[in-house]
mmCIF file of C-alpha atoms in Angstrom:
data_model
loop_
_atom_site.group_PDB
_atom_site.id
_atom_site.type_symbol
_atom_site.label_atom_id
_atom_site.label_comp_id
_atom_site.label_asym_id
_atom_site.label_seq_id
_atom_site.Cartn_x
_atom_site.Cartn_y
_atom_site.Cartn_z
ATOM 1 C CA VAL A 1 75.600 -74.129 44.714
ATOM 2 C CA SER A 2 73.987 -74.424 48.093
ATOM 3 C CA LEU A 3 75.326 -72.625 51.127
ATOM 4 C CA LYS A 4 76.145 -75.900 52.888
ATOM 5 C CA THR A 5 78.143 -77.145 49.907
ATOM 6 C CA ARG A 6 80.077 -73.889 49.670
ATOM 7 C CA GLU A 7 80.907 -73.899 53.375
ATOM 8 C CA ALA A 8 81.979 -77.550 53.227
ATOM 9 C CA SER A 9 84.253 -76.740 50.262
ATOM 10 C CA PHE A 10 85.835 -73.804 52.071
ATOM 11 C CA SER A 11 86.318 -75.942 55.187
ATOM 12 C CA ALA A 12 88.054 -78.611 53.106
ATOM 13 C CA ILE A 13 90.350 -76.017 51.522
ATOM 14 C CA LEU A 14 91.253 -74.607 54.935
ATOM 15 C CA GLU A 15 91.934 -78.129 56.227
ATOM 16 C CA PHE A 16 94.250 -78.833 53.274
ATOM 17 C CA ALA A 17 96.027 -75.526 53.925
ATOM 18 C CA GLN A 18 96.542 -76.473 57.557
ATOM 19 C CA ARG A 19 97.989 -79.862 56.572
ATOM 20 C CA TYR A 20 100.341 -78.229 54.068
ATOM 21 C CA ARG A 21 101.466 -75.803 56.777
ATOM 22 C CA GLN A 22 102.252 -78.654 59.161
ATOM 23 C CA LYS A 23 103.948 -80.848 56.579
ATOM 24 C CA TYR A 24 106.175 -78.253 54.881
ATOM 25 C CA ALA A 25 106.865 -75.820 57.708
ATOM 26 C CA GLU A 26 110.508 -75.076 58.454
ATOM 27 C CA PRO A 27 111.851 -73.280 61.517
ATOM 28 C CA SER A 28 113.181 -70.424 59.388
ATOM 29 C CA GLN A 29 110.056 -70.310 57.162
ATOM 30 C CA PRO A 30 106.908 -71.310 59.042
ATOM 31 C CA GLU A 31 104.737 -69.977 56.198
ATOM 32 C CA LYS A 32 106.377 -72.172 53.536
ATOM 33 C CA GLY A 33 103.565 -74.752 53.555
ATOM 34 C CA LEU A 34 100.928 -72.068 53.092
ATOM 35 C CA VAL A 35 102.867 -70.516 50.201
ATOM 36 C CA LEU A 36 103.144 -73.951 48.549
ATOM 37 C CA PHE A 37 99.431 -74.568 48.987
ATOM 38 C CA ILE A 38 98.547 -71.190 47.456
ATOM 39 C CA GLN A 39 100.821 -71.964 44.503
ATOM 40 C CA THR A 40 99.233 -75.410 44.108
ATOM 41 C CA LEU A 41 95.718 -74.019 44.327
ATOM 42 C CA SER A 42 96.522 -71.296 41.793
ATOM 43 C CA ALA A 43 97.018 -73.963 39.112
ATOM 44 C CA GLY A 44 93.256 -73.734 38.640
ATOM 45 C CA LEU A 45 93.776 -70.321 37.047
ATOM 46 C CA ALA A 46 95.295 -72.036 34.005
ATOM 47 C CA MET A 47 92.162 -74.050 33.260
ATOM 48 C CA PRO A 48 90.078 -73.213 30.182
ATOM 49 C CA SER A 49 86.754 -73.214 32.050
ATOM 50 C CA PRO A 50 85.597 -69.816 33.361
ATOM 51 C CA LEU A 51 83.773 -71.576 36.195
ATOM 52 C CA VAL A 52 86.992 -73.254 37.377
ATOM 53 C CA ILE A 53 88.923 -69.979 37.145
ATOM 54 C CA ALA A 54 86.257 -68.103 39.111
ATOM 55 C CA SER A 55 86.076 -70.870 41.718
ATOM 56 C CA THR A 56 89.858 -70.870 42.080
ATOM 57 C CA LEU A 57 89.902 -67.113 42.629
ATOM 58 C CA THR A 58 87.139 -67.400 45.212
ATOM 59 C CA ALA A 59 88.995 -70.191 47.030
ATOM 60 C CA LEU A 60 92.243 -68.196 46.983
ATOM 61 C CA ALA A 61 90.460 -65.140 48.327
ATOM 62 C CA ARG A 62 88.928 -67.122 51.174
ATOM 63 C CA LEU A 63 92.256 -68.746 52.006
ATOM 64 C CA ILE A 64 94.155 -65.459 51.986
ATOM 65 C CA PHE A 65 91.459 -63.758 54.054
ATOM 66 C CA GLU A 66 91.631 -66.573 56.602
ATOM 67 C CA TYR A 67 95.415 -66.088 56.965
ATOM 68 C CA ARG A 68 95.361 -62.291 56.552
ATOM 69 C CA THR A 69 97.375 -61.616 59.697
ATOM 70 C CA GLU A 70 100.237 -63.733 58.373
ATOM 71 C CA VAL A 71 100.236 -61.966 54.995
ATOM 72 C CA ASN A 72 101.504 -58.716 56.491
ATOM 73 C CA ILE A 73 104.106 -60.501 58.631
ATOM 74 C CA SER A 74 105.606 -62.929 56.123
ATOM 75 C CA LYS A 75 107.654 -61.536 53.229
ATOM 76 C CA ASN A 76 107.281 -64.776 51.212
ATOM 77 C CA LEU A 77 103.516 -64.848 51.662
ATOM 78 C CA LEU A 78 103.223 -61.162 50.753
ATOM 79 C CA GLN A 79 105.299 -61.698 47.590
ATOM 80 C CA THR A 80 103.144 -64.683 46.633
ATOM 81 C CA LEU A 81 100.007 -62.574 46.994
ATOM 82 C CA ALA A 82 101.541 -59.578 45.190
ATOM 83 C CA PHE A 83 102.578 -61.860 42.314
ATOM 84 C CA PHE A 84 98.886 -62.277 41.404
ATOM 85 C CA TYR A 85 98.597 -58.521 40.987
ATOM 86 C CA CYS A 86 102.033 -57.472 39.715
ATOM 87 C CA GLY A 87 103.677 -60.463 38.070
ATOM 88 C CA ASN A 88 107.471 -60.543 38.310
ATOM 89 C CA ASP A 89 107.624 -56.991 39.662
ATOM 90 C CA ALA A 90 106.349 -58.390 42.980
ATOM 91 C CA LEU A 91 109.763 -59.963 43.513
ATOM 92 C CA LYS A 92 111.578 -56.608 43.532
ATOM 93 C CA GLU A 93 113.309 -55.733 46.767
ATOM 94 C CA HIS A 94 112.673 -51.978 46.468
ATOM 95 C CA ARG A 95 109.026 -50.968 46.787
ATOM 96 C CA PRO A 96 108.652 -47.461 45.356
ATOM 97 C CA THR A 97 106.561 -44.803 47.052
ATOM 98 C CA ALA A 98 103.455 -43.488 45.305
ATOM 99 C CA ALA A 99 105.410 -40.519 43.885
ATOM 100 C CA GLU A 100 108.224 -42.796 42.647
ATOM 101 C CA THR A 101 105.661 -45.126 41.071
ATOM 102 C CA ILE A 102 104.042 -42.301 39.122
ATOM 103 C CA GLN A 103 107.397 -40.815 38.062
ATOM 104 C CA GLY A 104 108.797 -44.204 37.073
ATOM 105 C CA LEU A 105 105.964 -45.298 34.788
ATOM 106 C CA ASP A 106 107.152 -46.299 31.332
ATOM 107 C CA THR A 107 104.421 -44.862 29.125
ATOM 108 C CA THR A 108 103.798 -44.110 25.471
ATOM 109 C CA MET A 109 101.120 -42.037 23.783
ATOM 110 C CA ASP A 110 99.729 -42.937 20.368
ATOM 111 C CA ASP A 111 98.177 -40.676 17.712
ATOM 112 C CA ASN A 112 94.766 -40.878 19.397
ATOM 113 C CA ASP A 113 96.189 -39.525 22.700
ATOM 114 C CA THR A 114 95.800 -42.948 24.313
ATOM 115 C CA ILE A 115 98.375 -43.530 27.046
ATOM 116 C CA THR A 116 99.789 -47.030 27.400
ATOM 117 C CA ILE A 117 101.580 -48.119 30.572
ATOM 118 C CA HIS A 118 104.323 -50.704 30.038
ATOM 119 C CA ARG A 119 105.094 -53.000 32.958
ATOM 120 C CA SER A 120 105.027 -56.576 34.093
ATOM 121 C CA VAL A 121 101.448 -57.772 34.476
ATOM 122 C CA GLY A 122 100.110 -60.218 37.012
ATOM 123 C CA ILE A 123 97.274 -62.631 36.362
ATOM 124 C CA LEU A 124 94.578 -60.532 38.081
ATOM 125 C CA PRO A 125 94.750 -57.528 35.738
ATOM 126 C CA ILE A 126 94.367 -59.985 32.865
ATOM 127 C CA LEU A 127 91.431 -61.753 34.506
ATOM 128 C CA LEU A 128 89.732 -58.415 35.183
ATOM 129 C CA ARG A 129 89.473 -58.119 31.388
ATOM 130 C CA HIS A 130 88.131 -61.653 30.893
ATOM 131 C CA GLU A 131 85.017 -62.065 28.774
ATOM 132 C CA SER A 132 83.263 -64.150 31.433
ATOM 133 C CA HIS A 133 81.197 -62.252 33.971
ATOM 134 C CA GLU A 134 81.947 -64.932 36.620
ATOM 135 C CA VAL A 135 85.708 -64.508 36.248
ATOM 136 C CA VAL A 136 85.524 -60.702 36.338
ATOM 137 C CA GLY A 137 83.390 -60.847 39.494
ATOM 138 C CA ALA A 138 85.822 -63.217 41.234
ATOM 139 C CA ALA A 139 88.802 -61.075 40.178
ATOM 140 C CA LEU A 140 87.054 -58.017 41.616
ATOM 141 C CA GLY A 141 86.729 -59.996 44.837
ATOM 142 C CA MET A 142 90.505 -60.423 44.886
ATOM 143 C CA VAL A 143 90.950 -56.670 44.402
ATOM 144 C CA LYS A 144 88.585 -56.030 47.326
ATOM 145 C CA LEU A 145 90.597 -58.551 49.334
ATOM 146 C CA ALA A 146 93.793 -56.604 48.642
ATOM 147 C CA CYS A 147 92.109 -53.441 49.910
ATOM 148 C CA ALA A 148 91.047 -55.217 53.108
ATOM 149 C CA VAL A 149 94.232 -57.188 53.819
ATOM 150 C CA LEU A 150 97.248 -55.262 52.563
ATOM 151 C CA LYS A 151 98.997 -52.382 54.277
ATOM 152 C CA LYS A 152 98.860 -48.959 52.649
ATOM 153 C CA ASP A 153 102.365 -49.155 51.115
ATOM 154 C CA ASP A 154 101.711 -52.576 49.586
ATOM 155 C CA LEU A 155 98.369 -51.412 48.239
ATOM 156 C CA ILE A 156 100.033 -48.373 46.655
ATOM 157 C CA PHE A 157 102.562 -50.736 45.063
ATOM 158 C CA ILE A 158 99.923 -52.897 43.324
ATOM 159 C CA LEU A 159 97.574 -50.069 42.357
ATOM 160 C CA PRO A 160 99.293 -49.106 39.065
ATOM 161 C CA TYR A 161 99.053 -52.725 37.927
ATOM 162 C CA VAL A 162 95.356 -53.149 38.681
ATOM 163 C CA LEU A 163 93.965 -49.678 37.966
ATOM 164 C CA PRO A 164 94.067 -49.798 34.134
ATOM 165 C CA SER A 165 92.074 -53.033 34.163
ATOM 166 C CA LEU A 166 89.562 -51.618 36.653
ATOM 167 C CA LEU A 167 89.045 -48.620 34.397
ATOM 168 C CA THR A 168 88.468 -50.957 31.457
ATOM 169 C CA ILE A 169 85.768 -52.795 33.401
ATOM 170 C CA SER A 170 83.878 -49.601 34.000
ATOM 171 C CA THR A 171 83.600 -48.977 30.258
ATOM 172 C CA ASP A 172 83.403 -52.505 28.811
ATOM 173 C CA SER A 173 81.357 -54.590 31.214
ATOM 174 C CA ARG A 174 77.794 -54.911 32.304
ATOM 175 C CA ASN A 175 76.208 -52.535 34.775
ATOM 176 C CA GLU A 176 76.619 -55.037 37.625
ATOM 177 C CA ASP A 177 80.423 -55.093 37.183
ATOM 178 C CA ARG A 178 80.536 -51.314 36.904
ATOM 179 C CA LEU A 179 78.738 -50.983 40.234
ATOM 180 C CA LYS A 180 81.240 -53.355 41.874
ATOM 181 C CA VAL A 181 84.140 -51.208 40.633
ATOM 182 C CA LYS A 182 82.605 -48.029 42.042
#
């Protein structure tokens, strides 16, 4: 895809986001339109084509980066973003500290000394284990986005959900993906 085409696509997505914001904004929830647009755009993650999934993740990352200042202000927008990483656990009111997160992990160990962490899983940890290199690369982009956009406490909250998948990438994937994880 040429650079001009990519930029035109991103501009169109940002224009749609702006129109959604204007159309669905409410005085008590000015971010409602943006949340609706992110939810609408995320429907592309359910498609069977790896190219569509990777493109959707890239578009979501660009959109969230563009509105990064609002993510840390708006509770609804932050929950929508965290849902990609944590699934239903993103909707919890209490965000545990790092120590509480480690103490509260529901784990089991099998006969081979393999530890399994049981928790709600968002779509990104699943996509980080996808067989398509394009999808894994785009999902890694979303993880990088979280590191750049989220506050420390929110990043600590999503880390236990994403970390097992990141560790899997470093052992299962090609060298290029391993370098991105490092």
